[in-house]
Coordinates of C-alpha atoms in Angstrom, one line a residue:
X808 CA 131.5 148.3 60.0
X809 CA 134.5 146.5 58.6
X810 CA 133.8 143.0 57.1
X811 CA 137.3 141.6 57.5
X812 CA 140.5 142.9 59.2
X813 CA 144.0 141.6 59.6
X814 CA 145.6 141.6 63.1
X815 CA 149.3 142.4 62.8
X816 CA 150.2 141.0 66.2
X817 CA 150.3 137.8 68.3
X818 CA 149.7 136.5 71.8
X819 CA 147.0 137.9 74.2
X820 CA 146.4 141.2 72.4
X821 CA 145.7 139.3 69.1
X822 CA 143.2 137.1 71.0
X823 CA 141.7 140.2 72.6
X824 CA 141.1 141.8 69.2
X825 CA 139.7 138.7 67.6
X826 CA 137.1 138.4 70.4
X827 CA 136.0 142.0 70.0
X828 CA 135.7 141.4 66.2
X829 CA 133.7 138.2 66.7
X830 CA 131.2 140.2 68.8
X831 CA 130.9 142.7 66.0
X832 CA 130.6 140.0 63.3
X833 CA 133.9 141.0 61.7
X834 CA 136.0 138.3 60.1
X835 CA 139.7 138.2 61.2
X836 CA 142.9 137.2 59.5
X837 CA 145.7 136.2 61.9
X838 CA 149.4 136.4 60.9
X839 CA 151.9 134.1 62.6
X840 CA 155.6 133.2 62.5
X841 CA 156.7 129.6 62.2
X842 CA 157.2 129.5 66.0
X843 CA 153.6 130.5 66.5
X844 CA 151.8 127.9 64.3
X845 CA 150.1 126.4 67.4
X846 CA 149.2 129.7 69.0
X847 CA 145.7 130.5 70.2
X848 CA 145.2 133.5 68.0
X849 CA 145.9 131.3 64.9
X850 CA 143.2 128.9 66.0
X851 CA 140.6 131.5 66.8
X852 CA 140.9 133.7 63.7
X853 CA 138.7 133.2 60.6
X854 CA 141.9 132.7 58.5
X855 CA 145.6 132.5 59.3
X856 CA 148.7 133.3 57.2
X857 CA 152.3 132.4 58.0
X858 CA 154.5 135.4 57.4
X859 CA 158.0 134.1 58.1
X860 CA 160.5 132.6 60.5
X861 CA 160.5 132.9 64.3
X862 CA 162.5 136.1 64.6
X863 CA 160.3 139.1 64.8
X864 CA 162.4 141.0 62.3
X865 CA 161.5 138.4 59.7
X866 CA 157.9 138.0 60.6
X867 CA 155.9 140.4 62.8
X868 CA 158.1 143.3 61.7
X869 CA 158.0 142.2 58.0
X870 CA 155.9 145.0 56.6
X871 CA 155.8 143.6 53.1
X872 CA 154.7 140.1 54.2
X873 CA 151.9 141.6 56.5
X874 CA 150.6 143.9 53.8
X875 CA 150.6 141.2 51.2
X876 CA 148.7 138.9 53.5
X877 CA 146.1 141.7 54.1
X878 CA 145.6 142.4 50.5
X879 CA 145.5 138.8 49.3
X880 CA 143.0 137.8 52.0
X881 CA 140.7 140.7 51.1
X882 CA 141.0 142.7 54.3
X883 CA 139.8 146.2 54.6
X884 CA 141.9 147.2 57.6
X885 CA 144.8 146.3 59.9
X886 CA 144.8 146.4 63.7
X887 CA 148.4 146.6 64.9
X888 CA 147.7 145.9 68.6
X889 CA 150.6 147.1 70.8
X890 CA 154.4 146.8 70.2
X891 CA 155.8 145.6 66.8
X892 CA 154.4 148.0 64.1
X893 CA 151.7 149.7 66.2
X894 CA 153.5 153.1 66.4
X895 CA 155.3 152.9 63.1
X896 CA 154.3 155.9 60.9
X897 CA 155.9 154.3 57.8
X898 CA 153.7 151.2 58.1
X899 CA 150.6 153.3 58.6
X900 CA 151.4 155.2 55.5
X901 CA 152.0 152.0 53.5
X902 CA 148.6 150.7 54.7
X903 CA 146.9 153.8 53.2
X904 CA 148.8 153.3 49.9
X905 CA 147.6 149.7 49.8
X906 CA 144.0 150.9 50.3
X907 CA 143.9 149.5 53.9
X908 CA 142.7 151.4 57.0
X909 CA 145.3 151.5 59.7
X910 CA 143.4 151.2 63.0
X911 CA 145.1 154.0 64.9
X912 CA 146.1 157.6 64.4
X913 CA 147.3 159.1 61.1
X914 CA 150.9 158.6 60.0
X915 CA 151.7 162.2 60.7
X916 CA 150.5 161.9 64.3
X917 CA 152.4 158.6 64.7
X918 CA 155.6 160.3 63.5
X919 CA 155.2 163.4 65.6
X920 CA 154.1 161.8 68.9
X921 CA 156.3 158.7 68.4
X922 CA 159.3 161.0 68.5
X923 CA 159.4 161.9 72.2
X924 CA 161.5 165.1 71.6
X925 CA 159.0 166.4 69.0
X926 CA 156.1 165.4 71.3
X927 CA 157.7 167.3 74.2
X928 CA 158.1 170.4 72.0
X929 CA 154.4 170.3 71.0
X930 CA 153.3 170.0 74.6
X931 CA 155.4 173.1 75.5
X932 CA 153.6 175.0 72.8
X933 CA 150.1 174.2 74.1
X934 CA 151.0 174.7 77.8
X935 CA 151.1 171.1 79.0
X936 CA 153.8 170.9 81.7
X937 CA 156.9 169.0 80.7
X938 CA 159.9 167.7 82.6
X939 CA 162.9 170.1 82.4
X940 CA 165.3 168.8 79.8
X941 CA 167.1 169.3 76.4
X942 CA 165.5 171.5 73.7
X943 CA 165.3 168.7 71.2
X944 CA 167.6 165.8 70.5
X945 CA 171.3 165.7 71.7
X946 CA 173.8 164.4 69.1
X947 CA 176.3 162.8 71.4
X948 CA 177.4 162.2 75.0
X949 CA 179.4 165.4 75.0
X950 CA 176.4 167.5 74.2
X951 CA 174.4 165.5 76.7
X952 CA 176.9 166.4 79.4
X953 CA 176.4 170.1 78.7
X954 CA 172.6 169.7 79.1
X955 CA 173.0 167.6 82.2
X956 CA 175.2 170.2 83.8
X957 CA 172.6 172.9 83.1
X958 CA 169.5 171.1 84.4
X959 CA 171.4 169.3 87.2
X960 CA 171.8 165.6 88.1
X961 CA 170.2 163.1 88.3
X962 CA 169.0 163.0 84.6
X963 CA 167.2 160.5 82.4
X964 CA 168.7 159.6 79.0
X965 CA 165.8 158.7 76.7
X966 CA 165.4 157.5 73.1
X967 CA 163.3 159.8 71.0
X968 CA 161.7 156.7 69.3
X969 CA 160.0 153.7 70.8
X970 CA 158.7 153.0 74.3
X971 CA 158.2 150.3 76.9
X972 CA 161.3 151.5 78.9
X973 CA 163.7 150.6 76.1
X974 CA 166.5 153.0 75.3
X975 CA 166.3 154.7 78.7
X976 CA 168.9 155.0 81.4
X977 CA 169.1 156.9 84.8
X978 CA 172.2 158.8 85.4
X979 CA 173.1 160.1 88.9
X980 CA 176.7 161.3 88.5
X981 CA 178.7 162.9 85.6
X982 CA 181.0 159.9 85.2
X983 CA 178.0 157.6 84.5
X984 CA 176.7 159.7 81.6
X985 CA 178.9 158.6 78.7
X986 CA 178.5 154.8 79.2
X987 CA 174.8 155.2 79.9
X988 CA 174.3 157.3 76.8
X989 CA 176.1 154.7 74.7
X990 CA 174.2 151.8 76.2
X991 CA 170.8 153.5 75.8
X992 CA 171.6 154.6 72.2
X993 CA 172.7 151.1 71.2
X994 CA 169.5 149.6 72.7
X995 CA 167.3 152.2 70.9
X996 CA 169.0 151.4 67.6
X997 CA 168.5 147.7 68.1
X998 CA 164.9 147.9 69.2
X999 CA 163.6 150.8 67.0
X1000 CA 166.2 151.4 64.3
X1001 CA 166.6 154.9 65.6
X1002 CA 169.4 156.1 67.9
X1003 CA 168.2 159.7 68.4
X1004 CA 168.4 160.6 72.1
X1005 CA 167.4 163.4 74.4
X1006 CA 167.7 164.3 78.1
X1007 CA 165.2 165.0 80.9
X1008 CA 165.6 165.8 84.5
X1009 CA 165.0 162.7 86.6
X1010 CA 162.1 163.3 88.9
X1011 CA 162.8 161.6 92.2
X1012 CA 160.2 159.4 93.9
X1013 CA 157.5 160.0 91.3
X1014 CA 154.2 158.3 90.6
X1015 CA 153.7 157.1 87.0
X1016 CA 150.2 158.1 86.1
X1017 CA 148.7 157.7 82.6
X1018 CA 145.4 158.9 81.2
X1019 CA 143.4 157.0 78.6
X1020 CA 142.0 159.1 75.8
X1021 CA 139.7 158.3 72.9
X1022 CA 139.1 160.6 70.0
X1023 CA 137.1 160.4 66.8
X1024 CA 137.4 162.3 63.4
X1025 CA 134.6 164.7 64.3
X1026 CA 136.7 166.5 66.9
X1027 CA 135.3 164.7 70.0
X1028 CA 138.1 164.0 72.5
X1029 CA 137.5 162.5 76.0
X1030 CA 139.6 161.0 78.7
X1031 CA 138.6 157.9 80.6
X1032 CA 140.4 158.5 83.8
X1033 CA 143.8 157.5 85.0
X1034 CA 145.8 154.3 85.6
X1035 CA 148.5 154.3 88.3
X1036 CA 151.4 152.3 86.8
X1037 CA 154.0 153.0 89.5
X1038 CA 154.7 149.3 90.4
X1039 CA 157.4 148.6 87.9
X1040 CA 160.9 147.3 87.5
X1041 CA 163.3 148.9 85.1
X1042 CA 160.4 150.8 83.5
X1043 CA 158.5 147.6 82.9
X1044 CA 155.1 147.7 84.5
X1045 CA 154.0 144.8 86.8
X1046 CA 150.8 146.0 88.4
X1047 CA 148.4 148.8 87.5
X1048 CA 145.3 150.2 89.2
X1049 CA 142.5 152.8 88.7
X1050 CA 141.8 155.2 90.2
X1051 CA 145.0 156.3 91.8
X1052 CA 145.2 157.1 95.5
X1053 CA 147.8 159.7 94.6
X1054 CA 145.4 162.0 92.9
X1055 CA 143.0 164.5 94.5
X1056 CA 139.8 165.3 92.5
X1057 CA 141.4 168.6 91.6
X1058 CA 144.6 167.1 90.4
X1059 CA 142.7 164.4 88.4
X1060 CA 140.7 167.2 86.7
X1061 CA 143.8 169.1 85.8
X1062 CA 145.7 166.1 84.4
X1063 CA 142.6 164.9 82.5
X1064 CA 142.3 168.3 80.9
X1065 CA 146.0 168.2 80.0
X1066 CA 145.6 164.8 78.4
X1067 CA 142.7 166.0 76.3
X1068 CA 144.7 169.1 75.3
X1069 CA 147.6 166.9 74.3
X1070 CA 145.4 164.8 72.0
X1071 CA 143.7 167.8 70.5
X1072 CA 147.1 169.5 69.8
X1073 CA 148.2 166.7 67.5
X1074 CA 144.8 166.0 65.9
X1075 CA 144.6 162.6 67.5
X1076 CA 142.1 159.9 66.4
X1077 CA 141.5 156.6 68.1
X1078 CA 142.7 155.2 71.5
X1079 CA 145.9 156.6 73.0
X1080 CA 147.5 157.1 76.4
X1081 CA 149.1 160.3 77.7
X1082 CA 151.7 159.5 80.3
X1083 CA 152.8 161.8 83.2
X1084 CA 155.0 161.7 86.3
X1085 CA 153.7 163.2 89.5
X1086 CA 156.3 164.4 92.0
X1087 CA 155.7 164.1 95.8
X1088 CA 154.5 167.8 95.9
X1089 CA 151.7 167.0 93.4
X1090 CA 153.3 168.7 90.4
X1091 CA 152.7 166.7 87.2
X1092 CA 154.7 166.6 84.0
X1093 CA 154.1 165.1 80.5
X1094 CA 156.6 162.4 79.6
X1095 CA 155.2 160.8 76.4
X1096 CA 152.2 159.7 74.5
X1097 CA 151.6 156.1 73.5
X1098 CA 149.7 156.1 70.2
X1099 CA 148.1 152.7 70.5
X1100 CA 146.1 150.4 72.8
X1101 CA 148.0 149.7 76.0
X1102 CA 148.8 146.4 77.6
X1103 CA 146.9 147.6 80.7
X1104 CA 143.8 148.9 78.9
X1105 CA 141.5 146.4 80.7
X1106 CA 141.9 148.4 83.9
X1107 CA 140.1 151.3 82.2
X1108 CA 137.5 149.0 80.7
X1109 CA 136.7 147.6 84.1
X1110 CA 136.1 151.0 85.8
X1111 CA 134.2 152.6 82.8
X1112 CA 132.4 149.7 81.2
X1113 CA 133.7 150.8 77.8
X1114 CA 135.2 148.3 75.4
X1115 CA 138.2 150.2 74.1
X1116 CA 139.0 147.8 71.2
X1117 CA 135.4 147.9 70.0
X1118 CA 135.6 151.7 70.2
X1119 CA 138.9 151.7 68.2
X1120 CA 137.1 149.8 65.4
X1121 CA 134.1 152.1 65.4
X1122 CA 136.3 155.2 65.2
X1123 CA 138.5 153.7 62.4
X1124 CA 135.5 153.0 60.2
X1125 CA 134.3 156.6 60.6
X1126 CA 131.7 156.4 63.4
X1127 CA 131.6 158.9 66.2
X1128 CA 132.5 158.0 69.8
X1129 CA 129.6 156.0 71.3
X1130 CA 129.9 157.8 74.7
X1131 CA 130.6 161.2 76.3
X1132 CA 132.8 161.6 79.4
X1133 CA 132.5 158.4 81.3
X1134 CA 132.5 158.3 85.2
X1135 CA 134.8 155.9 87.0
X1136 CA 133.0 153.3 89.0
X1137 CA 134.6 151.2 91.7
X1138 CA 138.3 150.1 91.6
X1139 CA 140.2 147.9 89.2
X1140 CA 143.6 146.3 89.5
X1141 CA 145.7 144.4 86.9
X1142 CA 148.6 142.1 87.7
X1143 CA 150.8 141.0 84.8
X1144 CA 151.9 137.4 84.8
X1145 CA 155.3 137.1 83.1
X1146 CA 157.2 133.9 82.5
X1147 CA 160.1 135.2 84.5
X1148 CA 161.9 134.2 87.6
X1149 CA 162.0 137.1 90.1
X1150 CA 164.6 135.3 92.3
X1151 CA 167.0 135.1 89.4
X1152 CA 166.9 138.7 88.4
X1153 CA 163.6 138.3 86.4
X1154 CA 165.3 136.0 83.9
X1155 CA 162.9 135.0 81.2
X1156 CA 162.0 131.3 81.5
X1157 CA 159.9 130.3 78.5
X1158 CA 158.8 126.7 78.1
X1159 CA 155.9 124.3 77.8
X1160 CA 152.7 125.1 79.7
X1161 CA 152.1 121.8 81.3
X1162 CA 148.8 122.9 82.8
X1163 CA 146.9 126.1 83.2
X1164 CA 143.8 127.1 85.2
X1165 CA 142.5 130.6 85.2
X1166 CA 140.5 132.1 88.1
X1167 CA 136.9 133.1 87.6
X1168 CA 134.0 134.7 89.4
X1169 CA 132.2 138.0 89.3
X1170 CA 134.5 140.9 88.5
X1171 CA 137.5 138.7 87.5
X1172 CA 138.9 138.8 84.0
X1173 CA 142.0 137.0 82.5
X1174 CA 143.5 138.1 79.2
X1175 CA 145.8 135.4 77.9
X1176 CA 146.7 133.2 74.9
X1177 CA 147.9 130.3 77.1
X1178 CA 146.4 126.8 77.1
X1179 CA 147.6 123.6 78.6
X1180 CA 150.3 122.1 76.3
X1181 CA 151.2 125.5 74.6
X1182 CA 154.9 126.3 74.5
X1183 CA 155.8 129.9 75.2
X1184 CA 158.4 131.0 72.6
X1185 CA 161.8 132.5 73.7
X1186 CA 161.6 134.8 70.6
X1187 CA 159.0 137.2 72.0
X1188 CA 158.2 139.0 75.3
X1189 CA 157.5 137.0 78.4
X1190 CA 154.0 138.1 79.1
X1191 CA 151.9 135.0 79.7
X1192 CA 148.6 136.4 81.1
X1193 CA 147.0 139.5 82.7
X1194 CA 144.7 139.0 85.7
X1195 CA 142.2 141.9 86.1
X1196 CA 139.7 142.4 88.9
X1197 CA 137.0 145.0 89.7
X1198 CA 135.2 145.7 93.0
X1199 CA 133.3 148.6 94.6
X1200 CA 136.3 149.7 96.7
X1201 CA 140.1 149.5 96.5
X1202 CA 140.4 147.2 99.5
X1203 CA 137.7 144.9 98.0
X1204 CA 139.6 144.8 94.7
X1205 CA 142.9 144.0 96.6
X1206 CA 141.2 141.1 98.3
X1207 CA 139.6 139.9 95.1
X1208 CA 143.0 140.0 93.3
X1209 CA 144.6 138.0 96.1
X1210 CA 141.9 135.3 95.7
X1211 CA 142.2 135.3 92.0
X1212 CA 146.0 134.8 92.1
X1213 CA 145.6 132.1 94.6
X1214 CA 143.4 130.2 92.2
X1215 CA 145.7 130.8 89.2
X1216 CA 147.7 127.8 88.2
X1217 CA 150.4 127.9 85.5
X1218 CA 152.6 124.8 85.6
X1219 CA 155.8 124.3 83.6
X1220 CA 157.9 127.4 84.4
X1221 CA 158.2 130.1 87.1
X1222 CA 156.1 133.2 86.8
X1223 CA 155.7 136.6 88.5
X1224 CA 152.3 135.6 89.9
X1225 CA 153.6 134.9 93.5
X1226 CA 155.4 138.3 93.5
X1227 CA 152.3 140.0 92.5
X1228 CA 150.4 138.3 95.3
X1229 CA 153.0 139.4 97.8
X1230 CA 152.8 143.0 96.7
X1231 CA 149.1 143.0 97.6
X1232 CA 150.1 142.4 101.3
X1233 CA 152.8 145.1 101.5
X1234 CA 151.8 147.9 103.9
X1235 CA 152.9 150.6 101.5
X1236 CA 150.8 149.2 98.7
X1237 CA 147.8 148.8 101.1
X1238 CA 148.2 152.5 102.0
X1239 CA 148.7 153.5 98.4
X1240 CA 151.9 155.3 99.4
X1241 CA 154.3 153.8 96.8
X1242 CA 156.2 155.3 93.9
X1243 CA 158.2 154.0 90.9
X1244 CA 161.1 153.0 93.2
X1245 CA 158.9 150.7 95.3
X1246 CA 159.9 147.4 93.7
X1247 CA 163.6 148.1 93.5
X1248 CA 163.5 149.0 97.2
X1249 CA 161.3 146.2 98.5
X1250 CA 162.1 143.3 96.2
X1251 CA 164.4 141.5 98.6
X1252 CA 161.9 141.9 101.4
X1253 CA 159.1 140.5 99.2
X1254 CA 161.2 137.5 98.1
X1255 CA 162.1 136.8 101.7
X1256 CA 158.4 136.7 102.6
X1257 CA 157.9 133.9 100.1
X1258 CA 154.7 132.1 101.0
X1259 CA 154.5 133.8 104.5
X1260 CA 152.2 136.6 103.4
X1261 CA 151.3 138.7 106.4
X1262 CA 147.5 138.4 106.8
X1263 CA 146.9 141.2 109.3
X1264 CA 143.6 142.1 110.7
X1265 CA 144.4 145.8 110.3
X1266 CA 144.1 145.9 106.5
X1267 CA 141.1 148.2 106.6
X1268 CA 143.0 150.7 108.7
X1269 CA 146.1 150.4 106.4
X1270 CA 144.0 150.9 103.2
X1271 CA 142.2 154.0 104.3

């Protein structure tokens, strides 16, 4: 096993990785910006190195500074977490040149699957269903208009690079295409330094279902079931659960096989996620592959009992997977707690955490880097914590999550915790009959409910 690794990230995922390393007796080196000097990951790591000013471009995206810190501190490997440099093929290649193991897939796989247009073409070659769309990138809005006319509106303009919903716009009418294309391209260039775009048919009323895969260098590839990520706003996930009520056993088997085929097709190694949309008729389509650990990975850990970060480290050092196909046990739900004000259009509201109390109890987990007195920086994303629960049934998990969110206390700024709590009472969520448009459609209703959560005695009936 590795003796010392550098964690090229911050916040809750850096803390998560440090904890896994501690249990494996691996020393850790944290990197931090000047804004993060008091962060929890800095305090928990074996060693910490400041790599630049607050802005991510000058610190957490500063490849030279990160690599220098890793080499000078005697690290053998770099774990990139999610976001920042986690899907950057150039950075993975530089790690190799510096004699460092990049904990993730190879640079070639990162470049191929990180480009959504190239990934789409590969999936077509191996028979994995893809959403109808352009054959490769489109160079400008005029070419996009030709493609859109051929496949029919509505369409989705998407950046070939990146992820997390950035560089993506829905277009319902021809007159909306040019400004949407320009806006998405500008966002993609700002976020990823790459303005290459392509088009897909917009599937109406879909479920967003992703499959967790793990692969080692000996050719073993398995999937660890699905996560339903359909509760989202502007492609930003708010609540995830596993298993999904939208999948029949047959559909789950078909999608799992497609996810494994996708990983094998590109020679994948490590942890990854194959994302699909499922239409109301039960047809599923590949949309992209995330070549890293996901924010919502604890959902899978709860229903499989497998530590995905530990498994990443094992695979990266050259060990085989420690398991075969794992059965899903019980039900897990994750609610993301963001420092945002839902009543003000989800405006980020970073600030000082005056007091924090996390829920506990059997089957309750909180991943966070918060502590009382810590100031959330405005320079990074607004994720403050993730609350995850596990129970024998879906209804039991819903009730456990309600209780956990009622115990959660974060004082100092508004969060999305109350909104997550309200969702858990909505009849459509209880029935599992929601899609990716749920939050856009029901947000006003949820906000009106406020603290008046309906506590009906017919929950068991609704949840069946």
